Amino acid sequence: MTGSPGRTGKSGSQASAGDLLELVRSGRATTRGALQQATGLSRATVGQRLDRLFRAGWLREGAGGPVDSPLGGRPSITLEFDDAHAVVLAADLDTRHARAAVLSLTGEIFAEHTGTLVIEDGPDAVLGELGHWFAELLEKAGHRADEVCGIGLAVPGPVDSETGRVVQPPIMPGWDGYDITGRLARAFTEHTGAPAVPVLVDNDANLMAYGEQRTGYPDCSAFVLVKVSTGIGAGVVVDGSVYRGIDGGAGDIGHIRVGAEALCRCGSYGCLAAVASGGAVARRLAEAGVPAASGSDVRDLLAAGHPEAAALAREAGRRVGDVLATVVTLLNPGVLMIAGDLAGTPFLTGVRELLYQRALPRSTAHLDVVTSRLGERAGLVGAGALVVEYLYAPERVEERLLALGV
């Protein structure tokens, strides 16, 4: 991951081509002179290392910058990350549907598809179908499969980031411990004929938080996103990086006990998700004779102004707000974002009612409580960014340049 704005690259001979690329990508040094100053490398050495990045197609020259010297002279040529040399594939799985896209290396979506994909059908079938979607999307976007540098996948369960496998996911039966990265890489090859590419997997709330924070709140050093759909999960971004805990379990607030007697899909009683998720609201509506089977059905009812759906969403928001008072007190974030199927005015009103009532005033004095900016694309943008930050990290740049023979 790129570091905070105040961080500098390695100094002296230790500064690699990957370190120079990181300085350019982050905007901390975008001319040859600025790279020399940031790293302490000689002009010749900077030139040699930049030449490798140019030959790989990862850097390009931009317009001339301002002339710094009072004596005038030629303007410095700026350096830019060339995002046209590759594309990223990304997918965001929910319980009954999925969204997939082809993205640029800077997050622009070239082609997108949303369709029914039932997670309970199991990983082999779901990931195989994603491979088919990816092949069609590349054709639609006008990009070749050999231009793909990696695939990012968001899933609705806890993920061990070291292995890319989900760990005891309550709403993903049959996925526990499955080799997601290997199967998706094979599905990509099967449907496109291209060699396998790196596959990165993370929790959907984590990637939504990452996408939203990077695009809308890059200066926020502590950012929390809460996704309320079929289940409830939170993503936390601290100093520009996703906080996952020791094995991917951070943010699983849907299974905090709230004292209710409702049975949760995880097998326990009284979880927050059992009483305040989109699925829980849908069940209560169905019991009252209102047709609703999932969080997306509740979303549609809320969009239509259904009064009972609005009342139950506000009540669910109060339940979640009570838990978020503790989260806010613990993490002291600058932004708390509500996303997912229930992220509308009734739910947000309920959250604010309990959050500001229960949390200490100091914890909320500089807190912005907002709704999603990227909407349903947040997970895709975050998944794409995860791949790019992984592949263009300084240590991996060196490996990839050597593999390219430059």
Short mmCIF file of C-alpha atoms in Angstrom, two decimals:
data_model
loop_
_atom_site.label_atom_id
_atom_site.label_comp_id
_atom_site.label_asym_id
_atom_site.label_seq_id
_atom_site.Cartn_x
_atom_site.Cartn_y
_atom_site.Cartn_z
CA MET A 1 0.00 0.00 0.00
CA THR A 2 1.13 3.51 -0.55
CA GLY A 3 1.98 5.29 2.64
CA SER A 4 0.82 8.52 4.19
CA PRO A 5 1.62 11.80 2.42
CA GLY A 6 4.45 12.60 4.79
CA ARG A 7 6.36 9.40 4.15
CA THR A 8 9.42 9.44 1.89
CA GLY A 9 10.97 6.67 -0.13
CA LYS A 10 14.09 4.76 0.82
CA SER A 11 17.25 6.81 0.66
CA GLY A 12 20.49 6.26 -1.20
CA SER A 13 21.30 3.09 -3.13
CA GLN A 14 18.46 1.26 -1.34
CA ALA A 15 15.81 3.18 -3.29
CA SER A 16 14.71 0.79 -6.02
CA ALA A 17 12.75 1.33 -9.21
CA GLY A 18 9.71 0.24 -7.20
CA ASP A 19 10.34 2.96 -4.63
CA LEU A 20 10.58 5.57 -7.40
CA LEU A 21 7.31 4.35 -8.89
CA GLU A 22 5.64 4.62 -5.48
CA LEU A 23 6.83 8.22 -5.11
CA VAL A 24 5.42 9.10 -8.54
CA ARG A 25 2.11 7.24 -8.03
CA SER A 26 1.52 8.92 -4.67
CA GLY A 27 2.33 12.36 -6.08
CA ARG A 28 5.13 12.91 -3.56
CA ALA A 29 7.81 13.27 -6.25
CA THR A 30 6.85 13.70 -9.91
CA THR A 31 10.01 15.01 -11.58
CA ARG A 32 13.51 13.58 -11.91
CA GLY A 33 14.86 16.34 -9.69
CA ALA A 34 12.25 15.69 -7.01
CA LEU A 35 13.07 11.97 -7.07
CA GLN A 36 16.77 12.76 -6.60
CA GLN A 37 15.92 15.00 -3.67
CA ALA A 38 13.56 12.45 -2.06
CA THR A 39 15.93 9.49 -2.39
CA GLY A 40 19.44 10.95 -2.43
CA LEU A 41 20.19 9.02 -5.62
CA SER A 42 22.40 10.52 -8.30
CA ARG A 43 20.90 11.84 -11.52
CA ALA A 44 22.36 8.92 -13.48
CA THR A 45 21.00 6.30 -11.09
CA VAL A 46 17.53 7.86 -11.09
CA GLY A 47 17.66 7.85 -14.88
CA GLN A 48 18.64 4.18 -15.03
CA ARG A 49 15.85 3.11 -12.70
CA LEU A 50 13.26 5.24 -14.44
CA ASP A 51 14.33 3.73 -17.76
CA ARG A 52 13.29 0.28 -16.50
CA LEU A 53 9.85 1.64 -15.62
CA PHE A 54 9.51 3.32 -19.02
CA ARG A 55 10.49 0.11 -20.83
CA ALA A 56 7.87 -1.80 -18.82
CA GLY A 57 5.27 0.76 -19.91
CA TRP A 58 4.46 1.77 -16.36
CA LEU A 59 5.57 5.41 -16.54
CA ARG A 60 5.02 8.18 -19.06
CA GLU A 61 6.12 11.77 -19.37
CA GLY A 62 3.48 14.41 -18.77
CA ALA A 63 3.45 18.13 -19.35
CA GLY A 64 6.28 20.37 -18.23
CA GLY A 65 6.02 21.66 -14.69
CA PRO A 66 6.70 25.20 -13.47
CA VAL A 67 10.21 26.61 -13.65
CA ASP A 68 11.53 26.76 -10.10
CA SER A 69 14.66 28.75 -10.76
CA PRO A 70 14.43 32.58 -10.78
CA LEU A 71 16.96 32.46 -13.65
CA GLY A 72 14.44 30.70 -15.85
CA GLY A 73 15.32 27.73 -18.02
CA ARG A 74 13.40 24.79 -19.35
CA PRO A 75 10.47 23.52 -17.26
CA SER A 76 10.85 20.16 -15.53
CA ILE A 77 9.14 17.28 -17.30
CA THR A 78 6.62 15.64 -14.98
CA LEU A 79 6.35 11.89 -14.60
CA GLU A 80 3.02 10.05 -14.46
CA PHE A 81 1.91 6.51 -13.74
CA ASP A 82 0.70 5.13 -17.09
CA ASP A 83 -2.60 3.44 -16.27
CA ALA A 84 -3.18 2.38 -19.90
CA HIS A 85 -0.75 -0.57 -19.90
CA ALA A 86 -3.09 -3.01 -18.12
CA VAL A 87 -6.60 -3.50 -16.74
CA VAL A 88 -8.04 -5.10 -13.61
CA LEU A 89 -11.04 -7.40 -13.23
CA ALA A 90 -13.18 -7.11 -10.10
CA ALA A 91 -16.29 -8.79 -8.72
CA ASP A 92 -18.47 -8.19 -5.67
CA LEU A 93 -20.54 -11.15 -4.44
CA ASP A 94 -23.70 -10.81 -2.40
CA THR A 95 -25.92 -13.66 -1.28
CA ARG A 96 -28.17 -13.76 -4.35
CA HIS A 97 -26.55 -11.51 -6.93
CA ALA A 98 -23.15 -10.27 -8.01
CA ARG A 99 -21.56 -7.39 -9.84
CA ALA A 100 -18.43 -7.62 -12.00
CA ALA A 101 -16.40 -5.09 -13.96
CA VAL A 102 -13.32 -4.28 -16.01
CA LEU A 103 -11.48 -1.32 -14.47
CA SER A 104 -8.50 0.84 -15.29
CA LEU A 105 -5.54 0.87 -12.93
CA THR A 106 -6.86 4.15 -11.52
CA GLY A 107 -10.37 2.85 -10.86
CA GLU A 108 -12.33 3.91 -13.95
CA ILE A 109 -14.98 1.33 -14.85
CA PHE A 110 -14.85 0.35 -18.54
CA ALA A 111 -17.58 -2.31 -18.54
CA GLU A 112 -19.90 -3.66 -15.86
CA HIS A 113 -22.40 -6.48 -15.41
CA THR A 114 -24.89 -7.28 -12.65
CA GLY A 115 -26.78 -10.54 -12.48
CA THR A 116 -28.19 -13.33 -10.36
CA LEU A 117 -25.51 -15.47 -8.74
CA VAL A 118 -26.61 -17.45 -5.70
CA ILE A 119 -23.80 -17.90 -3.22
CA GLU A 120 -25.43 -21.01 -1.75
CA ASP A 121 -24.82 -22.77 -5.10
CA GLY A 122 -21.24 -23.17 -3.87
CA PRO A 123 -17.84 -21.81 -4.85
CA ASP A 124 -17.14 -24.04 -7.83
CA ALA A 125 -20.29 -23.01 -9.69
CA VAL A 126 -20.21 -19.34 -8.65
CA LEU A 127 -16.54 -18.79 -9.48
CA GLY A 128 -16.87 -20.67 -12.76
CA GLU A 129 -19.71 -18.37 -13.78
CA LEU A 130 -17.63 -15.32 -12.84
CA GLY A 131 -14.96 -16.51 -15.28
CA HIS A 132 -17.62 -16.50 -17.99
CA TRP A 133 -18.75 -13.00 -17.00
CA PHE A 134 -15.16 -11.74 -17.12
CA ALA A 135 -14.64 -13.05 -20.65
CA GLU A 136 -17.78 -11.30 -21.88
CA LEU A 137 -16.91 -8.07 -20.06
CA LEU A 138 -13.44 -7.92 -21.62
CA GLU A 139 -14.98 -8.26 -25.08
CA LYS A 140 -17.52 -5.56 -24.23
CA ALA A 141 -14.79 -3.24 -22.94
CA GLY A 142 -12.59 -3.83 -25.99
CA HIS A 143 -9.66 -5.20 -23.99
CA ARG A 144 -7.68 -8.40 -24.52
CA ALA A 145 -7.43 -11.00 -21.78
CA ASP A 146 -3.63 -10.71 -21.80
CA GLU A 147 -3.99 -7.09 -20.69
CA VAL A 148 -5.43 -8.23 -17.34
CA CYS A 149 -2.87 -7.91 -14.54
CA GLY A 150 -5.02 -9.24 -11.69
CA ILE A 151 -8.46 -9.99 -10.28
CA GLY A 152 -10.03 -8.65 -7.09
CA LEU A 153 -12.97 -10.34 -5.38
CA ALA A 154 -15.21 -9.08 -2.56
CA VAL A 155 -17.10 -11.74 -0.58
CA PRO A 156 -19.69 -11.46 2.25
CA GLY A 157 -17.64 -13.28 4.87
CA PRO A 158 -14.42 -13.06 6.91
CA VAL A 159 -11.28 -13.67 4.84
CA ASP A 160 -7.80 -14.74 5.91
CA SER A 161 -5.78 -12.28 3.81
CA GLU A 162 -2.72 -14.55 3.84
CA THR A 163 -4.53 -17.41 2.10
CA GLY A 164 -7.48 -15.68 0.42
CA ARG A 165 -9.84 -18.25 1.96
CA VAL A 166 -13.01 -17.46 3.88
CA VAL A 167 -13.09 -18.57 7.50
CA GLN A 168 -16.35 -19.95 8.95
CA PRO A 169 -18.59 -17.59 6.93
CA PRO A 170 -22.14 -17.57 8.41
CA ILE A 171 -23.91 -16.80 5.11
CA MET A 172 -21.62 -18.66 2.67
CA PRO A 173 -22.38 -22.37 3.13
CA GLY A 174 -19.81 -24.61 1.44
CA TRP A 175 -17.17 -21.90 1.12
CA ASP A 176 -15.26 -22.39 4.39
CA GLY A 177 -11.58 -22.93 3.60
CA TYR A 178 -12.19 -23.27 -0.15
CA ASP A 179 -9.34 -22.31 -2.53
CA ILE A 180 -11.07 -19.27 -4.02
CA THR A 181 -7.96 -17.76 -5.60
CA GLY A 182 -6.99 -20.96 -7.38
CA ARG A 183 -10.49 -21.67 -8.71
CA LEU A 184 -11.09 -18.11 -9.94
CA ALA A 185 -7.68 -18.02 -11.64
CA ARG A 186 -8.53 -21.30 -13.43
CA ALA A 187 -11.98 -20.01 -14.40
CA PHE A 188 -10.39 -16.92 -15.93
CA THR A 189 -8.03 -19.09 -17.99
CA GLU A 190 -10.78 -21.54 -18.98
CA HIS A 191 -13.00 -18.81 -20.37
CA THR A 192 -10.37 -16.48 -21.90
CA GLY A 193 -7.45 -18.72 -22.82
CA ALA A 194 -5.06 -16.29 -21.10
CA PRO A 195 -2.51 -17.34 -18.48
CA ALA A 196 -3.61 -17.23 -14.85
CA VAL A 197 -3.22 -13.90 -13.05
CA PRO A 198 -2.99 -13.03 -9.35
CA VAL A 199 -6.31 -13.16 -7.51
CA LEU A 200 -6.89 -11.20 -4.30
CA VAL A 201 -9.88 -11.79 -2.03
CA ASP A 202 -11.20 -9.71 0.85
CA ASN A 203 -14.37 -9.11 2.82
CA ASP A 204 -16.95 -6.97 1.01
CA ALA A 205 -17.25 -4.35 3.77
CA ASN A 206 -13.45 -4.02 3.87
CA LEU A 207 -13.26 -3.39 0.14
CA MET A 208 -16.23 -1.03 0.15
CA ALA A 209 -14.53 0.96 2.91
CA TYR A 210 -11.25 0.95 1.00
CA GLY A 211 -12.89 2.14 -2.22
CA GLU A 212 -14.92 4.86 -0.50
CA GLN A 213 -12.05 6.13 1.63
CA ARG A 214 -9.58 6.33 -1.27
CA THR A 215 -11.95 8.09 -3.65
CA GLY A 216 -13.92 10.37 -1.34
CA TYR A 217 -12.00 10.76 1.93
CA PRO A 218 -8.27 10.29 1.20
CA ASP A 219 -7.25 12.57 4.08
CA CYS A 220 -9.34 10.74 6.69
CA SER A 221 -6.92 8.72 8.82
CA ALA A 222 -9.63 6.68 10.57
CA PHE A 223 -12.60 5.67 8.41
CA VAL A 224 -15.39 3.20 9.22
CA LEU A 225 -17.98 1.82 6.79
CA VAL A 226 -20.91 -0.29 7.97
CA LYS A 227 -22.67 -2.39 5.34
CA VAL A 228 -26.24 -3.38 6.25
CA SER A 229 -27.69 -5.79 3.70
CA THR A 230 -28.50 -9.48 4.17
CA GLY A 231 -26.00 -9.37 7.04
CA ILE A 232 -24.09 -6.61 8.84
CA GLY A 233 -20.36 -6.01 8.59
CA ALA A 234 -17.92 -3.15 9.00
CA GLY A 235 -14.77 -2.16 7.17
CA VAL A 236 -12.10 -0.07 8.88
CA VAL A 237 -9.39 1.91 7.07
CA VAL A 238 -6.61 3.33 9.25
CA ASP A 239 -3.84 5.50 7.78
CA GLY A 240 -4.78 4.42 4.27
CA SER A 241 -4.73 0.66 4.91
CA VAL A 242 -7.52 -1.79 5.67
CA TYR A 243 -7.45 -3.00 9.26
CA ARG A 244 -8.24 -6.73 9.20
CA GLY A 245 -7.18 -8.01 12.63
CA ILE A 246 -4.89 -11.02 12.98
CA ASP A 247 -6.83 -13.36 10.69
CA GLY A 248 -9.42 -11.25 8.85
CA GLY A 249 -12.07 -11.17 11.57
CA ALA A 250 -12.04 -7.43 12.30
CA GLY A 251 -15.29 -5.59 11.66
CA ASP A 252 -17.68 -8.52 12.07
CA ILE A 253 -20.07 -6.41 14.17
CA GLY A 254 -23.14 -8.30 12.97
CA HIS A 255 -22.38 -10.99 15.52
CA ILE A 256 -22.12 -8.76 18.56
CA ARG A 257 -24.75 -9.89 21.07
CA VAL A 258 -27.46 -7.33 21.72
CA GLY A 259 -29.63 -9.21 24.21
CA ALA A 260 -32.38 -10.30 21.85
CA GLU A 261 -33.66 -13.87 21.55
CA ALA A 262 -33.62 -14.10 17.76
CA LEU A 263 -31.68 -17.00 16.22
CA CYS A 264 -28.88 -15.86 13.91
CA ARG A 265 -27.68 -17.73 10.83
CA CYS A 266 -24.37 -18.27 12.64
CA GLY A 267 -26.21 -20.55 15.10
CA SER A 268 -26.12 -18.17 18.07
CA TYR A 269 -28.96 -16.21 19.61
CA GLY A 270 -29.15 -12.45 19.98
CA CYS A 271 -26.70 -11.31 17.29
CA LEU A 272 -27.13 -7.81 15.90
CA ALA A 273 -27.60 -9.23 12.38
CA ALA A 274 -30.48 -11.39 13.60
CA VAL A 275 -32.51 -8.32 14.57
CA ALA A 276 -31.23 -5.39 12.51
CA SER A 277 -29.98 -6.62 9.12
CA GLY A 278 -31.85 -6.36 5.84
CA GLY A 279 -32.66 -10.04 6.16
CA ALA A 280 -34.11 -9.52 9.64
CA VAL A 281 -36.27 -6.61 8.47
CA ALA A 282 -37.45 -8.69 5.49
CA ARG A 283 -38.53 -11.50 7.81
CA ARG A 284 -40.54 -9.12 10.00
CA LEU A 285 -42.22 -7.63 6.94
CA ALA A 286 -43.06 -11.09 5.62
CA GLU A 287 -44.57 -12.00 9.00
CA ALA A 288 -46.77 -8.91 8.66
CA GLY A 289 -47.92 -10.01 5.23
CA VAL A 290 -45.63 -7.76 3.18
CA PRO A 291 -43.80 -9.70 0.41
CA ALA A 292 -40.08 -9.48 1.26
CA ALA A 293 -37.41 -12.17 1.25
CA SER A 294 -34.11 -10.29 1.35
CA GLY A 295 -32.38 -7.01 2.02
CA SER A 296 -32.76 -6.02 -1.62
CA ASP A 297 -36.54 -6.44 -1.31
CA VAL A 298 -36.49 -4.12 1.69
CA ARG A 299 -34.44 -1.62 -0.31
CA ASP A 300 -37.09 -1.61 -3.03
CA LEU A 301 -39.88 -1.13 -0.48
CA LEU A 302 -38.00 1.77 1.11
CA ALA A 303 -37.48 3.36 -2.30
CA ALA A 304 -41.24 3.11 -2.85
CA GLY A 305 -41.92 4.84 0.48
CA HIS A 306 -43.52 1.82 2.17
CA PRO A 307 -44.43 3.03 5.69
CA GLU A 308 -43.97 -0.26 7.55
CA ALA A 309 -40.63 -0.89 5.88
CA ALA A 310 -39.53 2.62 6.87
CA ALA A 311 -40.59 2.13 10.49
CA LEU A 312 -38.75 -1.20 10.77
CA ALA A 313 -35.65 0.25 9.07
CA ARG A 314 -35.57 3.10 11.58
CA GLU A 315 -35.89 0.61 14.44
CA ALA A 316 -33.04 -1.45 12.95
CA GLY A 317 -30.98 1.73 12.67
CA ARG A 318 -31.42 2.37 16.37
CA ARG A 319 -30.19 -1.14 17.16
CA VAL A 320 -27.13 -0.64 14.98
CA GLY A 321 -26.55 2.86 16.34
CA ASP A 322 -26.41 1.48 19.86
CA VAL A 323 -23.55 -0.85 18.84
CA LEU A 324 -21.85 1.86 16.79
CA ALA A 325 -21.62 4.08 19.86
CA THR A 326 -19.06 1.59 21.19
CA VAL A 327 -17.31 1.33 17.82
CA VAL A 328 -16.98 5.11 17.56
CA THR A 329 -15.74 5.41 21.13
CA LEU A 330 -13.12 2.72 20.49
CA LEU A 331 -11.85 3.87 17.08
CA ASN A 332 -12.57 7.63 17.11
CA PRO A 333 -13.09 7.80 13.33
CA GLY A 334 -13.51 10.97 11.31
CA VAL A 335 -16.09 9.40 8.99
CA LEU A 336 -18.75 6.79 9.71
CA MET A 337 -20.38 5.68 6.46
CA ILE A 338 -23.59 3.67 6.26
CA ALA A 339 -23.92 1.53 3.11
CA GLY A 340 -25.90 -1.42 1.81
CA ASP A 341 -29.58 -2.14 1.19
CA LEU A 342 -30.85 -0.30 4.28
CA ALA A 343 -28.68 2.81 3.84
CA GLY A 344 -31.52 5.29 3.45
CA THR A 345 -33.04 8.08 5.50
CA PRO A 346 -35.10 5.95 7.95
CA PHE A 347 -32.20 3.70 8.90
CA LEU A 348 -29.73 6.59 9.09
CA THR A 349 -32.12 8.52 11.32
CA GLY A 350 -32.29 5.59 13.71
CA VAL A 351 -28.50 5.25 13.77
CA ARG A 352 -28.03 8.90 14.60
CA GLU A 353 -30.66 8.85 17.35
CA LEU A 354 -28.86 6.17 19.36
CA LEU A 355 -25.29 6.97 18.35
CA TYR A 356 -25.38 10.56 19.57
CA GLN A 357 -27.36 9.56 22.64
CA ARG A 358 -24.95 6.81 23.76
CA ALA A 359 -21.50 7.91 22.57
CA LEU A 360 -19.43 10.45 24.47
CA PRO A 361 -19.70 13.95 22.96
CA ARG A 362 -15.95 14.01 22.42
CA SER A 363 -16.17 10.88 20.24
CA THR A 364 -18.71 12.47 17.91
CA ALA A 365 -17.55 16.10 17.95
CA HIS A 366 -15.56 15.71 14.71
CA LEU A 367 -17.45 12.75 13.28
CA ASP A 368 -19.27 12.87 9.93
CA VAL A 369 -22.06 10.31 9.62
CA VAL A 370 -22.72 9.86 5.91
CA THR A 371 -24.06 7.45 3.31
CA SER A 372 -22.18 5.84 0.44
CA ARG A 373 -20.87 7.96 -2.43
CA LEU A 374 -19.99 5.09 -4.77
CA GLY A 375 -23.14 3.12 -4.05
CA GLU A 376 -23.18 -0.40 -5.43
CA ARG A 377 -19.83 0.15 -7.15
CA ALA A 378 -17.89 0.67 -3.91
CA GLY A 379 -16.85 -2.99 -3.60
CA LEU A 380 -15.69 -3.11 -7.22
CA VAL A 381 -13.60 0.04 -6.85
CA GLY A 382 -12.09 -1.26 -3.61
CA ALA A 383 -11.34 -4.68 -5.11
CA GLY A 384 -9.63 -3.07 -8.08
CA ALA A 385 -7.57 -0.81 -5.82
CA LEU A 386 -6.54 -3.79 -3.69
CA VAL A 387 -5.07 -5.50 -6.77
CA VAL A 388 -3.26 -2.39 -7.97
CA GLU A 389 -1.73 -1.62 -4.57
CA TYR A 390 -0.57 -5.22 -4.28
CA LEU A 391 0.96 -5.45 -7.76
CA TYR A 392 2.66 -2.05 -7.70
CA ALA A 393 4.06 -2.21 -4.17
CA PRO A 394 7.83 -1.52 -4.34
CA GLU A 395 8.98 -5.05 -3.52
CA ARG A 396 6.60 -6.58 -6.08
CA VAL A 397 7.60 -4.08 -8.76
CA GLU A 398 11.14 -5.44 -8.59
CA GLU A 399 9.93 -9.02 -8.99
CA ARG A 400 7.73 -8.11 -11.95
CA LEU A 401 10.39 -6.04 -13.71
CA LEU A 402 12.82 -8.94 -13.47
CA ALA A 403 10.15 -11.29 -14.85
CA LEU A 404 9.68 -8.88 -17.79
CA GLY A 405 13.44 -8.83 -18.37
CA VAL A 406 13.80 -5.06 -17.86
#
